[in-house]
XYZ file of C-alpha atoms in Angstrom:
483
model
C 0.000 0.000 0.000
C 1.539 3.318 -1.109
C 1.251 5.938 1.626
C 1.146 9.613 0.603
C 0.578 12.790 2.599
C -2.691 13.389 0.728
C -3.886 9.906 1.666
C -3.003 10.508 5.333
C -4.835 13.866 5.373
C -7.907 12.311 3.786
C -7.760 9.404 6.231
C -7.332 11.671 9.287
C -10.232 13.925 8.306
C -8.944 16.723 10.539
C -6.034 19.116 10.222
C -5.537 18.925 13.996
C -5.341 15.137 14.069
C -3.027 15.188 11.048
C -0.678 17.682 12.738
C -0.686 15.783 16.044
C 0.022 12.468 14.321
C 2.860 13.997 12.327
C 4.326 15.432 15.527
C 4.255 12.017 17.239
C 6.089 10.437 14.304
C 8.699 13.194 14.381
C 9.319 12.719 18.103
C 10.106 9.031 17.669
C 7.192 7.940 19.860
C 6.663 4.684 17.938
C 8.326 1.318 18.538
C 7.875 -2.242 17.261
C 6.741 -1.050 13.840
C 5.422 -3.909 11.682
C 3.788 -4.496 8.307
C 1.894 -7.544 7.053
C 3.312 -9.750 4.308
C 0.697 -8.372 1.889
C 1.572 -4.785 2.837
C -2.038 -3.955 3.718
C -1.703 -3.699 7.516
C 0.572 -1.419 9.537
C 0.794 -1.844 13.303
C 3.024 -0.867 16.193
C 3.277 0.672 19.650
C 3.144 4.357 20.538
C 4.290 5.695 23.896
C 1.647 7.892 25.467
C 1.441 9.629 28.822
C 1.111 6.353 30.735
C 3.558 3.531 31.387
C 1.999 1.149 28.873
C 2.331 2.140 25.192
C -0.778 2.131 22.997
C -1.179 -0.621 20.423
C -2.334 0.975 17.166
C -2.893 -0.228 13.628
C -4.255 0.878 10.260
C -5.838 -1.859 8.169
C -6.040 -1.481 4.371
C -7.668 -4.885 3.736
C -10.158 -2.761 1.776
C -7.935 -0.002 0.317
C -10.805 2.455 -0.065
C -12.067 1.858 3.496
C -9.036 1.851 5.832
C -9.795 0.889 9.436
C -7.967 2.479 12.363
C -7.678 0.663 15.674
C -5.981 1.831 18.870
C -5.980 0.912 22.562
C -5.926 4.576 23.634
C -9.001 6.068 25.392
C -9.621 8.689 22.678
C -13.059 8.707 21.034
C -11.593 10.354 17.950
C -11.490 7.929 15.008
C -8.871 7.759 13.663
C -6.836 8.933 16.628
C -3.507 10.741 16.392
C -1.641 7.497 17.138
C -3.066 5.707 14.074
C -2.331 8.750 11.922
C 1.184 8.988 13.343
C 1.752 5.350 12.395
C 1.158 6.233 8.741
C 3.522 9.181 8.997
C 6.181 6.744 10.228
C 5.642 4.761 7.037
C 5.795 7.948 4.967
C 9.084 8.889 6.685
C 10.533 5.503 5.650
C 10.923 4.290 9.226
C 11.821 0.617 9.416
C 8.768 -1.685 9.414
C 9.448 -5.379 10.066
C 7.346 -7.885 8.094
C 5.201 -9.839 10.569
C 2.132 -12.034 10.765
C -1.248 -10.337 11.146
C -2.048 -10.322 14.890
C -4.733 -12.823 15.880
C -7.150 -10.193 17.216
C -6.988 -8.182 13.971
C -7.376 -11.335 11.859
C -10.520 -12.150 13.862
C -11.885 -8.621 13.372
C -11.188 -8.835 9.644
C -13.155 -12.060 9.461
C -16.139 -10.531 11.285
C -16.008 -7.439 9.072
C -16.051 -9.557 5.895
C -19.030 -11.497 7.257
C -20.933 -8.259 7.925
C -20.161 -6.936 4.446
C -21.314 -10.180 2.832
C -24.526 -10.109 4.846
C -25.079 -6.451 3.963
C -24.602 -7.191 0.258
C -26.956 -10.176 0.360
C -29.639 -8.050 2.028
C -29.369 -5.279 -0.582
C -26.659 -3.125 0.947
C -24.150 -0.876 -0.820
C -22.741 -2.345 -3.990
C -25.710 -4.564 -4.784
C -28.900 -4.060 -6.752
C -31.438 -2.399 -4.475
C -35.181 -2.426 -4.838
C -37.773 -0.258 -3.177
C -39.053 -1.720 0.069
C -42.589 -2.986 -0.605
C -45.321 -1.048 1.140
C -47.546 -2.828 3.629
C -50.721 -1.662 5.304
C -48.772 -1.033 8.505
C -46.081 1.016 6.724
C -48.687 3.108 4.932
C -50.545 3.730 8.200
C -47.359 4.880 9.981
C -46.319 7.093 7.054
C -49.780 8.650 6.816
C -49.693 9.564 10.498
C -46.308 11.216 10.006
C -47.533 13.165 6.967
C -50.592 14.325 8.896
C -48.362 15.495 11.742
C -46.227 17.407 9.222
C -49.346 19.090 7.886
C -50.322 20.156 11.405
C -46.808 21.492 11.969
C -46.984 23.473 8.735
C -50.257 25.042 9.866
C -48.596 26.093 13.123
C -45.619 27.527 11.215
C -47.982 29.498 8.971
C -49.703 30.983 12.033
C -46.374 32.036 13.523
C -45.318 33.593 10.217
C -48.678 35.379 9.899
C -48.257 36.893 13.381
C -44.728 38.046 12.538
C -45.934 39.734 9.347
C -48.916 41.268 11.139
C -46.733 42.729 13.873
C -43.976 43.771 11.472
C -40.329 42.744 11.457
C -39.476 45.876 13.440
C -41.552 44.533 16.357
C -39.190 41.605 16.988
C -37.292 43.039 19.919
C -35.612 41.053 22.679
C -38.907 40.227 24.426
C -40.871 39.245 21.309
C -37.952 37.276 19.893
C -38.041 34.968 22.929
C -41.824 34.644 22.640
C -41.590 33.610 18.998
C -38.600 31.352 19.719
C -40.694 29.395 22.230
C -43.402 28.914 19.583
C -40.841 27.861 16.939
C -39.432 25.319 19.397
C -42.776 23.492 19.269
C -42.220 22.781 15.550
C -39.688 20.160 16.604
C -42.602 17.818 17.372
C -43.865 17.715 13.770
C -41.021 16.195 11.657
C -40.215 19.526 9.973
C -36.822 20.386 11.465
C -35.765 22.164 8.275
C -38.662 24.600 8.513
C -37.975 25.041 12.211
C -34.383 26.030 11.356
C -35.604 28.438 8.646
C -37.937 30.093 11.183
C -35.029 30.435 13.607
C -33.007 32.087 10.840
C -35.839 34.554 10.265
C -35.963 35.536 13.940
C -32.179 35.987 14.016
C -32.239 38.113 10.845
C -35.099 40.259 12.175
C -33.352 40.771 15.521
C -30.170 41.787 13.702
C -32.199 44.139 11.494
C -33.649 45.716 14.626
C -30.146 46.647 15.749
C -28.985 48.327 12.537
C -32.413 49.155 11.032
C -31.645 47.099 7.929
C -34.225 44.388 7.266
C -33.102 43.327 3.777
C -31.862 39.904 4.895
C -34.935 39.381 7.071
C -37.225 40.209 4.132
C -35.392 37.700 1.926
C -35.768 35.027 4.588
C -39.434 35.951 4.981
C -40.028 35.476 1.257
C -38.164 32.163 1.290
C -40.211 30.885 4.232
C -43.497 31.905 2.673
C -42.653 30.023 -0.548
C -41.304 27.032 1.406
C -44.447 26.710 3.510
C -46.688 26.848 0.447
C -44.686 24.234 -1.447
C -44.276 22.046 1.647
C -48.024 22.075 2.286
C -48.799 21.097 -1.328
C -46.101 18.406 -1.289
C -47.314 16.953 2.019
C -50.909 16.905 0.840
C -49.769 15.067 -2.298
C -48.066 12.459 -0.111
C -51.253 11.977 1.866
C -53.327 11.693 -1.318
C -50.865 9.213 -2.879
C -50.964 6.925 0.146
C -54.745 7.192 0.422
C -55.042 5.097 -2.758
C -53.181 2.114 -1.212
C -52.562 -0.568 -2.417
C -52.336 1.408 -5.699
C -50.078 4.187 -4.405
C -49.816 7.327 -6.551
C -46.508 8.814 -7.653
C -46.997 12.598 -7.877
C -45.274 13.267 -4.539
C -42.371 10.884 -5.167
C -41.692 12.395 -8.594
C -41.625 15.899 -7.133
C -39.415 14.685 -4.299
C -36.788 13.211 -6.636
C -36.395 16.384 -8.698
C -36.283 19.025 -5.958
C -34.855 19.649 -2.500
C -38.270 20.012 -0.872
C -37.876 16.982 1.425
C -34.439 18.115 2.576
C -35.684 21.672 3.056
C -38.440 20.283 5.263
C -35.852 18.381 7.289
C -35.645 14.875 5.810
C -32.283 13.150 6.366
C -31.750 10.841 3.394
C -30.133 7.437 3.851
C -27.745 6.173 1.194
C -29.874 3.073 0.693
C -32.896 5.280 -0.044
C -30.977 7.268 -2.651
C -29.800 4.042 -4.282
C -33.312 2.601 -4.268
C -34.480 5.639 -6.227
C -31.626 5.313 -8.742
C -29.823 8.430 -7.491
C -26.355 6.928 -7.790
C -23.480 7.289 -10.270
C -21.191 4.311 -10.737
C -17.387 4.612 -10.988
C -17.268 8.386 -10.627
C -14.026 10.373 -10.854
C -13.946 13.581 -8.823
C -11.600 16.559 -8.590
C -12.070 18.933 -5.674
C -12.176 22.546 -6.857
C -12.811 24.365 -3.600
C -13.367 23.928 0.123
C -14.762 26.069 2.931
C -16.172 25.735 6.456
C -19.085 27.818 7.708
C -21.468 27.918 10.667
C -25.198 27.239 10.456
C -26.335 28.967 13.634
C -29.993 27.950 13.202
C -29.128 24.247 13.100
C -26.217 24.741 15.529
C -23.634 23.008 13.398
C -20.506 23.520 11.332
C -20.699 22.660 7.630
C -17.635 21.496 5.696
C -18.452 22.230 2.048
C -16.501 20.858 -0.913
C -16.956 21.746 -4.591
C -16.429 18.700 -6.835
C -16.143 18.384 -10.597
C -17.144 14.954 -11.877
C -15.128 13.836 -14.892
C -17.709 11.106 -15.431
C -20.642 13.357 -16.341
C -18.956 16.830 -16.287
C -21.310 18.083 -13.562
C -20.388 20.223 -10.550
C -21.532 18.782 -7.217
C -21.393 19.879 -3.601
C -20.204 17.719 -0.737
C -21.364 18.699 2.752
C -20.258 17.297 6.082
C -22.407 18.374 9.034
C -20.830 18.674 12.494
C -23.231 19.687 15.307
C -21.629 22.075 17.798
C -22.160 19.629 20.662
C -20.697 16.640 18.793
C -17.958 18.227 16.677
C -15.267 16.643 18.848
C -16.408 13.179 17.782
C -17.154 13.782 14.093
C -14.388 13.816 11.519
C -13.934 17.193 9.889
C -13.422 17.268 6.126
C -10.462 19.037 4.560
C -9.020 20.109 1.207
C -8.193 17.209 -1.131
C -5.644 17.500 -3.932
C -5.899 13.977 -5.352
C -8.446 12.515 -7.767
C -11.135 10.634 -5.811
C -12.783 7.530 -7.288
C -15.882 6.476 -5.318
C -17.336 3.043 -5.968
C -20.780 4.618 -5.915
C -21.518 8.344 -5.872
C -24.861 9.001 -4.187
C -26.650 12.109 -5.493
C -29.221 13.874 -3.316
C -32.389 15.210 -4.974
C -31.984 18.728 -6.331
C -31.528 20.804 -9.459
C -28.229 22.637 -10.049
C -25.162 21.422 -8.093
C -26.900 18.728 -6.021
C -25.248 17.397 -2.893
C -23.286 14.148 -3.137
C -21.814 11.599 -0.789
C -20.019 8.276 -0.995
C -19.339 5.378 1.307
C -15.940 4.234 0.008
C -13.401 5.566 -2.488
C -9.853 5.209 -3.711
C -7.586 8.051 -4.741
C -4.701 8.708 -7.106
C -2.651 11.596 -8.435
C -4.314 13.926 -10.939
C -2.787 13.473 -14.405
C -2.495 15.935 -17.316
C -5.101 13.801 -19.117
C -7.509 14.355 -16.208
C -6.999 18.120 -16.433
C -7.596 18.090 -20.196
C -10.807 16.159 -19.644
C -11.871 18.503 -16.841
C -11.641 21.480 -19.184
C -14.293 19.953 -21.465
C -16.816 20.750 -18.711
C -16.527 24.490 -19.465
C -19.514 26.316 -20.973
C -18.496 28.615 -23.861
C -21.770 30.570 -24.205
C -21.806 33.039 -21.306
C -25.093 34.631 -22.412
C -26.845 31.269 -22.080
C -25.245 30.711 -18.674
C -26.368 34.107 -17.380
C -29.900 33.385 -18.597
C -29.937 30.086 -16.697
C -28.634 31.792 -13.558
C -31.329 34.500 -13.761
C -34.034 31.857 -14.138
C -32.719 30.018 -11.100
C -32.592 33.175 -9.000
C -36.245 33.812 -9.796
C -37.234 30.481 -8.238
C -37.972 31.212 -4.543
C -36.574 27.933 -3.201
C -33.621 27.462 -5.565
C -30.004 27.880 -4.512
C -29.133 31.557 -4.964
C -25.436 30.801 -5.567
C -25.205 28.239 -8.395
C -21.816 27.060 -9.640
C -20.820 26.979 -13.323
C -17.671 26.094 -15.260
C -16.909 28.822 -17.823
C -14.687 28.276 -20.856
C -13.138 31.735 -21.095
C -11.070 33.039 -23.968
C -9.366 35.643 -21.812
C -9.463 37.473 -18.503
C -9.820 41.262 -18.769
C -9.666 44.255 -16.447
C -11.346 47.657 -16.705
C -9.980 51.052 -15.679
C -11.444 50.694 -12.184
C -9.578 47.446 -11.596
C -12.621 45.210 -12.104
C -12.114 41.730 -13.609
C -14.130 40.176 -16.437
C -14.149 36.715 -18.043
C -14.827 36.787 -21.811
C -16.138 34.032 -24.070
C -15.377 33.614 -27.785
C -18.440 35.702 -28.761
C -17.226 38.631 -26.661
C -19.845 38.211 -23.916
C -18.465 38.769 -20.435
C -19.127 37.853 -16.825
C -18.134 40.411 -14.147
C -15.952 38.834 -11.472
C -15.735 39.660 -7.791
C -12.414 38.226 -6.618
C -13.469 37.163 -3.119
C -11.073 36.260 -0.316
C -8.188 35.095 -2.493
C -8.765 37.368 -5.462
C -5.378 38.980 -4.973
C -3.969 35.835 -6.606
C -5.325 37.113 -9.938
C -2.464 39.556 -10.261
C 0.048 36.714 -10.241
C -1.563 34.783 -13.086
C 0.293 34.689 -16.387
C -1.388 35.225 -19.765
C -0.982 31.524 -20.571
C -2.852 30.612 -17.399
C -5.932 32.711 -18.179
C -6.323 32.335 -21.946
C -8.529 29.493 -23.206
C -8.979 28.076 -19.692
C -11.910 26.996 -17.573
C -12.915 29.242 -14.676
C -15.359 27.806 -12.144
C -17.510 30.508 -10.541
C -20.136 30.760 -7.826
C -22.777 33.219 -9.065
C -24.582 35.822 -6.974
C -26.357 39.177 -7.208
C -25.219 42.430 -5.630
C -27.461 45.043 -4.010
C -28.183 46.541 -7.447
C -29.361 43.107 -8.730
C -26.352 42.813 -11.035
C -25.052 39.301 -11.627
C -21.436 38.481 -10.947
C -19.263 35.418 -10.533
C -16.986 34.751 -7.591
C -14.060 32.605 -8.805
C -13.698 29.242 -7.086
C -11.004 27.607 -9.241
C -9.094 27.961 -12.502
C -8.417 24.713 -14.382
C -5.253 24.811 -16.488
C -3.174 22.203 -18.341
C -0.834 21.845 -15.370
C -3.144 21.970 -12.364
C -6.086 23.503 -10.522
C -5.558 26.987 -9.079
C -7.976 27.453 -6.176
C -9.461 30.715 -4.963
C -11.371 28.960 -2.173
C -9.231 26.526 -0.227
């Protein structure tokens, strides 16, 4: 098994764990380093704070699903000791060939048995069929849908009272009163709407401080549209199930082509996505950008990756959710500079730039051929792109910051220092550099002519469209403007 720094970073899932593991390897904390005859298992001892060293190992029996094991008390998986073990291998420390320890061999056997059972029951990697509906399942689902409808009615009443009183009336006292009412929505299976209501209260309270209610008004419009669509969608679900055993399909079709279920709060399982055919086999992904932001309404951190699929030339978003209270125990995502090859790429319902996830993947270095192929994803008609963006922005529930790959002929600058990307017809897209826009000045002419620029679109206060550069794809690499 070839160990690289990119592989270790991807395996660790956290910059902190990566740094701590690297530090342990540098200090010479490891002894009795061993590797299996097949080269797919690394194990050894690491001296911790106690008298007895920790026994740690990293098992690559399945190369795309490495398993970390350690006798330390840490709940972080993988821990810094397992990561440090890989850094020892990367540093060319001496690993003695040895037999696989009996306890690990036993765990491997149990893991293979679980995987075989999972596959035989329709797990990942096998053909999956929709679970047949029974009278009991329909009855339980109908009760849930009815509860959602009741929750939506309550949300509409809260929103009506907010509008009636005016956003300016949400002071410290009224904000708490409304917050207590919004808290009740947690009993109706509509956590997404509950979070959107919390966002509205926060935006209105902030507007009260600076007398600027623009963001609150946008959130108000979004909530109004969401409640209307959610009510219609939920009623369709109830009507579809009312025809059992001949269940209708209007709700399921709407669900598979929009984010309505996720916006209401549904947490999709990978098996459900596969059952609905929302999976891409043998995908090849290049990460174009990465960022971390806080969702205060849902009380979580979100690690967001921008991925370009060489398989279908689409741009996808990867999101890893880390609740504030549990962030210590959930692996954080990080920037990836290798090409990722998931066995199965699961695609969440949506329109432009849907969210994706995978269960297992391998990785390799990005080749010049990959970069050439990536550049074929660029759109060379900017006028058509801008029209699509405008249409999306008009949709109340659509993502207001869609991502597009633009095949630009050149990068220009006006007298005021503003940047523009031009297509071969002369149409241009105004660019707002963003956090790392200062890197533009260091780009050579060869890097910006006939290249693909990936942008996140948005509107400014004057409703003018602009693109915020995420990455520039050249013949030699990917230049990121969002790490």
